[in-house]
PDB file of C-alpha atoms in Angstrom:
ATOM      1  CA  UNK D   1     109.285 110.053 101.675  1.00  0.00           C
ATOM      2  CA  UNK D   2     110.102 110.066  97.995  1.00  0.00           C
ATOM      3  CA  UNK D   3     110.765 113.238  96.012  1.00  0.00           C
ATOM      4  CA  UNK D   4     109.139 114.100  92.709  1.00  0.00           C
ATOM      5  CA  UNK D   5     111.636 115.391  90.163  1.00  0.00           C
ATOM      6  CA  UNK D   6     111.518 116.634  86.585  1.00  0.00           C
ATOM      7  CA  UNK D   7     114.250 115.709  84.098  1.00  0.00           C
ATOM      8  CA  UNK D   8     114.759 117.339  80.708  1.00  0.00           C
ATOM      9  CA  UNK D   9     116.095 115.520  77.678  1.00  0.00           C
ATOM     10  CA  UNK D  10     116.061 117.132  74.223  1.00  0.00           C
ATOM     11  CA  UNK D  11     113.036 119.338  75.014  1.00  0.00           C
ATOM     12  CA  UNK D  12     111.043 116.498  76.570  1.00  0.00           C
ATOM     13  CA  UNK D  13     110.364 116.622  80.311  1.00  0.00           C
ATOM     14  CA  UNK D  14     109.612 113.498  82.273  1.00  0.00           C
ATOM     15  CA  UNK D  15     108.536 112.929  85.848  1.00  0.00           C
ATOM     16  CA  UNK D  16     110.520 110.695  88.186  1.00  0.00           C
ATOM     17  CA  UNK D  17     110.225 109.501  91.747  1.00  0.00           C
ATOM     18  CA  UNK D  18     113.547 109.795  93.591  1.00  0.00           C
ATOM     19  CA  UNK D  19     114.013 107.320  96.439  1.00  0.00           C
ATOM     20  CA  UNK D  20     116.121 107.844  99.556  1.00  0.00           C
ATOM     21  CA  UNK D  21     119.014 105.970  97.900  1.00  0.00           C
ATOM     22  CA  UNK D  22     118.801 108.515  95.005  1.00  0.00           C
ATOM     23  CA  UNK D  23     117.546 105.895  92.551  1.00  0.00           C
ATOM     24  CA  UNK D  24     115.046 107.169  90.002  1.00  0.00           C
ATOM     25  CA  UNK D  25     111.802 105.531  88.933  1.00  0.00           C
ATOM     26  CA  UNK D  26     110.310 106.935  85.711  1.00  0.00           C
ATOM     27  CA  UNK D  27     106.690 108.046  86.050  1.00  0.00           C
ATOM     28  CA  UNK D  28     106.310 109.279  82.458  1.00  0.00           C
ATOM     29  CA  UNK D  29     107.844 108.675  79.043  1.00  0.00           C
ATOM     30  CA  UNK D  30     107.038 111.755  76.965  1.00  0.00           C
ATOM     31  CA  UNK D  31     108.358 112.401  73.470  1.00  0.00           C
ATOM     32  CA  UNK D  32     105.897 115.181  72.560  1.00  0.00           C
ATOM     33  CA  UNK D  33     107.685 118.213  74.141  1.00  0.00           C
ATOM     34  CA  UNK D  34     105.511 118.096  77.276  1.00  0.00           C
ATOM     35  CA  UNK D  35     107.002 120.293  79.998  1.00  0.00           C
ATOM     36  CA  UNK D  36     106.435 119.748  83.740  1.00  0.00           C
ATOM     37  CA  UNK D  37     107.064 122.106  86.648  1.00  0.00           C
ATOM     38  CA  UNK D  38     106.713 122.041  90.421  1.00  0.00           C
ATOM     39  CA  UNK D  39     105.187 118.613  91.111  1.00  0.00           C
ATOM     40  CA  UNK D  40     103.823 118.437  94.679  1.00  0.00           C
ATOM     41  CA  UNK D  41     102.594 115.434  96.672  1.00  0.00           C
ATOM     42  CA  UNK D  42      99.170 115.425  98.285  1.00  0.00           C
ATOM     43  CA  UNK D  43      99.513 114.843 102.076  1.00  0.00           C
ATOM     44  CA  UNK D  44      98.077 111.311 101.727  1.00  0.00           C
ATOM     45  CA  UNK D  45     100.740 110.422  99.145  1.00  0.00           C
ATOM     46  CA  UNK D  46      98.295 108.719  96.747  1.00  0.00           C
ATOM     47  CA  UNK D  47      98.554 111.439  94.106  1.00  0.00           C
ATOM     48  CA  UNK D  48     100.307 114.688  93.193  1.00  0.00           C
ATOM     49  CA  UNK D  49      99.613 117.978  91.410  1.00  0.00           C
ATOM     50  CA  UNK D  50     101.866 119.268  88.656  1.00  0.00           C
ATOM     51  CA  UNK D  51     101.942 122.251  86.305  1.00  0.00           C
ATOM     52  CA  UNK D  52     102.029 120.866  82.752  1.00  0.00           C
ATOM     53  CA  UNK D  53     102.765 122.576  79.438  1.00  0.00           C
ATOM     54  CA  UNK D  54     101.128 120.595  76.654  1.00  0.00           C
ATOM     55  CA  UNK D  55      99.653 121.647  73.304  1.00  0.00           C
ATOM     56  CA  UNK D  56     100.385 125.324  73.957  1.00  0.00           C
ATOM     57  CA  UNK D  57      98.738 125.517  77.398  1.00  0.00           C
ATOM     58  CA  UNK D  58     100.150 125.479  80.959  1.00  0.00           C
ATOM     59  CA  UNK D  59      97.507 123.845  83.140  1.00  0.00           C
ATOM     60  CA  UNK D  60      97.342 121.992  86.436  1.00  0.00           C
ATOM     61  CA  UNK D  61      96.936 118.221  86.476  1.00  0.00           C
ATOM     62  CA  UNK D  62      96.449 115.606  89.154  1.00  0.00           C
ATOM     63  CA  UNK D  63      98.403 112.359  88.640  1.00  0.00           C
ATOM     64  CA  UNK D  64      98.230 109.118  90.578  1.00  0.00           C
ATOM     65  CA  UNK D  65     101.347 108.203  92.569  1.00  0.00           C
ATOM     66  CA  UNK D  66     102.490 105.923  89.740  1.00  0.00           C
ATOM     67  CA  UNK D  67     102.422 108.874  87.312  1.00  0.00           C
ATOM     68  CA  UNK D  68      99.177 108.218  85.444  1.00  0.00           C
ATOM     69  CA  UNK D  69      97.207 111.409  84.649  1.00  0.00           C
ATOM     70  CA  UNK D  70      93.975 111.366  86.672  1.00  0.00           C
ATOM     71  CA  UNK D  71      92.350 114.768  86.123  1.00  0.00           C
ATOM     72  CA  UNK D  72      93.124 118.033  84.409  1.00  0.00           C
ATOM     73  CA  UNK D  73      92.196 120.737  86.936  1.00  0.00           C
ATOM     74  CA  UNK D  74      92.489 123.838  84.744  1.00  0.00           C
ATOM     75  CA  UNK D  75      91.865 124.047  81.029  1.00  0.00           C
ATOM     76  CA  UNK D  76      92.254 127.571  79.685  1.00  0.00           C
ATOM     77  CA  UNK D  77      94.706 130.109  78.240  1.00  0.00           C
ATOM     78  CA  UNK D  78      96.006 131.141  81.690  1.00  0.00           C
ATOM     79  CA  UNK D  79      99.481 130.176  82.889  1.00  0.00           C
ATOM     80  CA  UNK D  80      98.708 128.015  85.938  1.00  0.00           C
ATOM     81  CA  UNK D  81     101.736 127.107  88.042  1.00  0.00           C
ATOM     82  CA  UNK D  82     103.183 126.478  91.512  1.00  0.00           C
ATOM     83  CA  UNK D  83     100.537 124.039  92.851  1.00  0.00           C
ATOM     84  CA  UNK D  84     100.642 123.194  96.552  1.00  0.00           C
ATOM     85  CA  UNK D  85      98.156 121.310  98.726  1.00  0.00           C
ATOM     86  CA  UNK D  86      97.097 122.462 102.161  1.00  0.00           C
ATOM     87  CA  UNK D  87      98.142 120.246 105.080  1.00  0.00           C
ATOM     88  CA  UNK D  88      94.588 118.867 105.366  1.00  0.00           C
ATOM     89  CA  UNK D  89      94.676 118.002 101.634  1.00  0.00           C
ATOM     90  CA  UNK D  90      91.335 119.650 100.888  1.00  0.00           C
ATOM     91  CA  UNK D  91      92.575 122.666  98.893  1.00  0.00           C
ATOM     92  CA  UNK D  92      95.062 123.190  96.077  1.00  0.00           C
ATOM     93  CA  UNK D  93      96.653 126.649  96.006  1.00  0.00           C
ATOM     94  CA  UNK D  94      98.408 127.877  92.851  1.00  0.00           C
ATOM     95  CA  UNK D  95      99.463 130.950  90.893  1.00  0.00           C
ATOM     96  CA  UNK D  96      97.619 131.956  87.717  1.00  0.00           C
ATOM     97  CA  UNK D  97      97.510 134.959  85.410  1.00  0.00           C
ATOM     98  CA  UNK D  98      93.835 134.337  84.537  1.00  0.00           C
ATOM     99  CA  UNK D  99      92.956 137.917  85.574  1.00  0.00           C
ATOM    100  CA  UNK D 100      95.772 139.351  83.442  1.00  0.00           C
ATOM    101  CA  UNK D 101      98.035 139.588  86.490  1.00  0.00           C
ATOM    102  CA  UNK D 102      99.483 136.557  88.301  1.00  0.00           C
ATOM    103  CA  UNK D 103      97.579 136.047  91.555  1.00  0.00           C
ATOM    104  CA  UNK D 104      97.105 133.179  94.010  1.00  0.00           C
ATOM    105  CA  UNK D 105      94.024 131.000  93.640  1.00  0.00           C
ATOM    106  CA  UNK D 106      92.565 128.175  95.729  1.00  0.00           C
ATOM    107  CA  UNK D 107      90.786 125.146  94.255  1.00  0.00           C
ATOM    108  CA  UNK D 108      88.482 123.276  96.657  1.00  0.00           C
ATOM    109  CA  UNK D 109      88.821 119.554  95.856  1.00  0.00           C
ATOM    110  CA  UNK D 110      85.399 118.706  97.324  1.00  0.00           C
ATOM    111  CA  UNK D 111      83.261 121.360  95.585  1.00  0.00           C
ATOM    112  CA  UNK D 112      85.586 122.039  92.594  1.00  0.00           C
ATOM    113  CA  UNK D 113      85.062 125.747  93.268  1.00  0.00           C
ATOM    114  CA  UNK D 114      87.826 128.215  92.376  1.00  0.00           C
ATOM    115  CA  UNK D 115      88.620 131.154  94.650  1.00  0.00           C
ATOM    116  CA  UNK D 116      90.895 134.133  93.963  1.00  0.00           C
ATOM    117  CA  UNK D 117      92.906 134.581  97.161  1.00  0.00           C
ATOM    118  CA  UNK D 118      95.107 137.583  96.297  1.00  0.00           C
ATOM    119  CA  UNK D 119      94.376 140.671  94.226  1.00  0.00           C
ATOM    120  CA  UNK D 120      97.783 142.249  93.677  1.00  0.00           C
ATOM    121  CA  UNK D 121      98.884 144.621  90.919  1.00  0.00           C
ATOM    122  CA  UNK D 122     102.389 143.265  90.249  1.00  0.00           C
ATOM    123  CA  UNK D 123     102.185 139.502  90.672  1.00  0.00           C
ATOM    124  CA  UNK D 124     101.888 136.721  93.255  1.00  0.00           C
ATOM    125  CA  UNK D 125     103.671 133.369  92.897  1.00  0.00           C
ATOM    126  CA  UNK D 126     104.771 130.257  94.812  1.00  0.00           C
ATOM    127  CA  UNK D 127     102.197 130.048  97.613  1.00  0.00           C
ATOM    128  CA  UNK D 128     103.027 128.202 100.815  1.00  0.00           C
ATOM    129  CA  UNK D 129     100.214 127.730 103.317  1.00  0.00           C
ATOM    130  CA  UNK D 130     100.920 127.255 107.021  1.00  0.00           C
ATOM    131  CA  UNK D 131      99.679 123.910 108.386  1.00  0.00           C
ATOM    132  CA  UNK D 132      96.926 125.575 110.478  1.00  0.00           C
ATOM    133  CA  UNK D 133      95.628 127.223 107.245  1.00  0.00           C
ATOM    134  CA  UNK D 134      95.723 130.666 108.885  1.00  0.00           C
ATOM    135  CA  UNK D 135      98.638 132.269 106.990  1.00  0.00           C
ATOM    136  CA  UNK D 136     100.083 132.063 103.493  1.00  0.00           C
ATOM    137  CA  UNK D 137     103.557 133.111 102.384  1.00  0.00           C
ATOM    138  CA  UNK D 138     104.141 133.863  98.703  1.00  0.00           C
ATOM    139  CA  UNK D 139     106.500 135.630  96.349  1.00  0.00           C
ATOM    140  CA  UNK D 140     105.149 139.092  95.598  1.00  0.00           C
ATOM    141  CA  UNK D 141     106.329 141.209  92.675  1.00  0.00           C
ATOM    142  CA  UNK D 142     106.037 145.009  92.648  1.00  0.00           C
ATOM    143  CA  UNK D 143     107.805 148.062  91.222  1.00  0.00           C
ATOM    144  CA  UNK D 144     110.547 147.359  93.791  1.00  0.00           C
ATOM    145  CA  UNK D 145     111.086 143.844  92.443  1.00  0.00           C
ATOM    146  CA  UNK D 146     110.384 140.483  94.095  1.00  0.00           C
ATOM    147  CA  UNK D 147     109.734 140.120  97.810  1.00  0.00           C
ATOM    148  CA  UNK D 148     108.297 137.562 100.223  1.00  0.00           C
ATOM    149  CA  UNK D 149     104.853 138.460 101.546  1.00  0.00           C
ATOM    150  CA  UNK D 150     102.739 137.044 104.374  1.00  0.00           C
ATOM    151  CA  UNK D 151      98.966 137.151 104.284  1.00  0.00           C
ATOM    152  CA  UNK D 152      96.308 136.083 106.773  1.00  0.00           C
ATOM    153  CA  UNK D 153      93.953 133.624 105.092  1.00  0.00           C
ATOM    154  CA  UNK D 154      90.297 134.520 105.478  1.00  0.00           C
ATOM    155  CA  UNK D 155      88.112 132.605 102.987  1.00  0.00           C
ATOM    156  CA  UNK D 156      85.324 135.163 103.555  1.00  0.00           C
ATOM    157  CA  UNK D 157      87.499 137.704 101.713  1.00  0.00           C
ATOM    158  CA  UNK D 158      88.300 135.507  98.725  1.00  0.00           C
ATOM    159  CA  UNK D 159      86.672 136.212  95.357  1.00  0.00           C
ATOM    160  CA  UNK D 160      84.461 133.371  94.110  1.00  0.00           C
ATOM    161  CA  UNK D 161      85.446 132.499  90.512  1.00  0.00           C
ATOM    162  CA  UNK D 162      82.895 129.699  90.107  1.00  0.00           C
ATOM    163  CA  UNK D 163      83.122 125.965  89.545  1.00  0.00           C
ATOM    164  CA  UNK D 164      85.979 124.769  87.351  1.00  0.00           C
ATOM    165  CA  UNK D 165      84.817 123.141  84.115  1.00  0.00           C
ATOM    166  CA  UNK D 166      85.613 119.470  83.719  1.00  0.00           C
ATOM    167  CA  UNK D 167      87.162 118.266  80.503  1.00  0.00           C
ATOM    168  CA  UNK D 168      85.393 115.750  78.300  1.00  0.00           C
ATOM    169  CA  UNK D 169      88.175 113.177  78.645  1.00  0.00           C
ATOM    170  CA  UNK D 170      89.581 114.170  82.048  1.00  0.00           C
ATOM    171  CA  UNK D 171      86.356 114.563  84.017  1.00  0.00           C
ATOM    172  CA  UNK D 172      86.925 112.548  87.192  1.00  0.00           C
ATOM    173  CA  UNK D 173      85.512 114.169  90.327  1.00  0.00           C
ATOM    174  CA  UNK D 174      88.247 115.591  92.561  1.00  0.00           C
ATOM    175  CA  UNK D 175      86.162 114.932  95.684  1.00  0.00           C
ATOM    176  CA  UNK D 176      87.101 111.259  95.206  1.00  0.00           C
ATOM    177  CA  UNK D 177      90.700 112.223  95.958  1.00  0.00           C
ATOM    178  CA  UNK D 178      89.806 113.151  99.540  1.00  0.00           C
ATOM    179  CA  UNK D 179      89.084 109.571 100.575  1.00  0.00           C
ATOM    180  CA  UNK D 180      91.999 107.860 102.282  1.00  0.00           C
ATOM    181  CA  UNK D 181      91.994 104.615 100.323  1.00  0.00           C
ATOM    182  CA  UNK D 182      94.293 102.719  98.055  1.00  0.00           C
ATOM    183  CA  UNK D 183      94.939 103.879  94.529  1.00  0.00           C
ATOM    184  CA  UNK D 184      94.049 103.551  91.776  1.00  0.00           C
ATOM    185  CA  UNK D 185      90.429 104.437  92.365  1.00  0.00           C
ATOM    186  CA  UNK D 186      88.398 101.896  90.437  1.00  0.00           C
ATOM    187  CA  UNK D 187      85.376 103.014  88.445  1.00  0.00           C
ATOM    188  CA  UNK D 188      82.144 101.678  89.939  1.00  0.00           C
ATOM    189  CA  UNK D 189      78.518 102.693  89.711  1.00  0.00           C
ATOM    190  CA  UNK D 190      78.911 104.561  92.984  1.00  0.00           C
ATOM    191  CA  UNK D 191      82.006 106.551  91.919  1.00  0.00           C
ATOM    192  CA  UNK D 192      80.640 107.346  88.467  1.00  0.00           C
ATOM    193  CA  UNK D 193      77.769 109.258  90.075  1.00  0.00           C
ATOM    194  CA  UNK D 194      80.125 111.391  92.155  1.00  0.00           C
TER     195      UNK D 194
END
């Protein structure tokens, strides 16, 4: 499996795919001070999520495996970071300070619904969900400093934050990402209705 890496050059970040022989394949060619962080492959390998700083906002994006932006997931003033897909590929967990305090959120790719998973007072970052989706580990911050926390995952206890707005330009349905088929997904009458 290839790694996704971020390289910095004179304040411009670019995404690369690193092969087993350590060769690099450029996936972006930014010269506009775009900053990337924590790119993570989807289990199917057709696309990845990445936290992107662009135009004064840190949002989550989905890119195709060849690096082309597919869909902006978040579009707000919050700092959205640390994306990670569940093993079944249906949910994207991430950290966001949209409540004023960094907490862990879950984005359902099929329904595009956003759920607040944690409700901590200090901060929650870097989620990692066990493959059976029953437990999540994350970095917790409190008055005692950072620590690693474990939490049972019970979706019935999550706070519903509504459906994520789609951008005007980046409005592709994320449910299309759940289909195990070759990329890129071509626009057809059927997919445009989705």
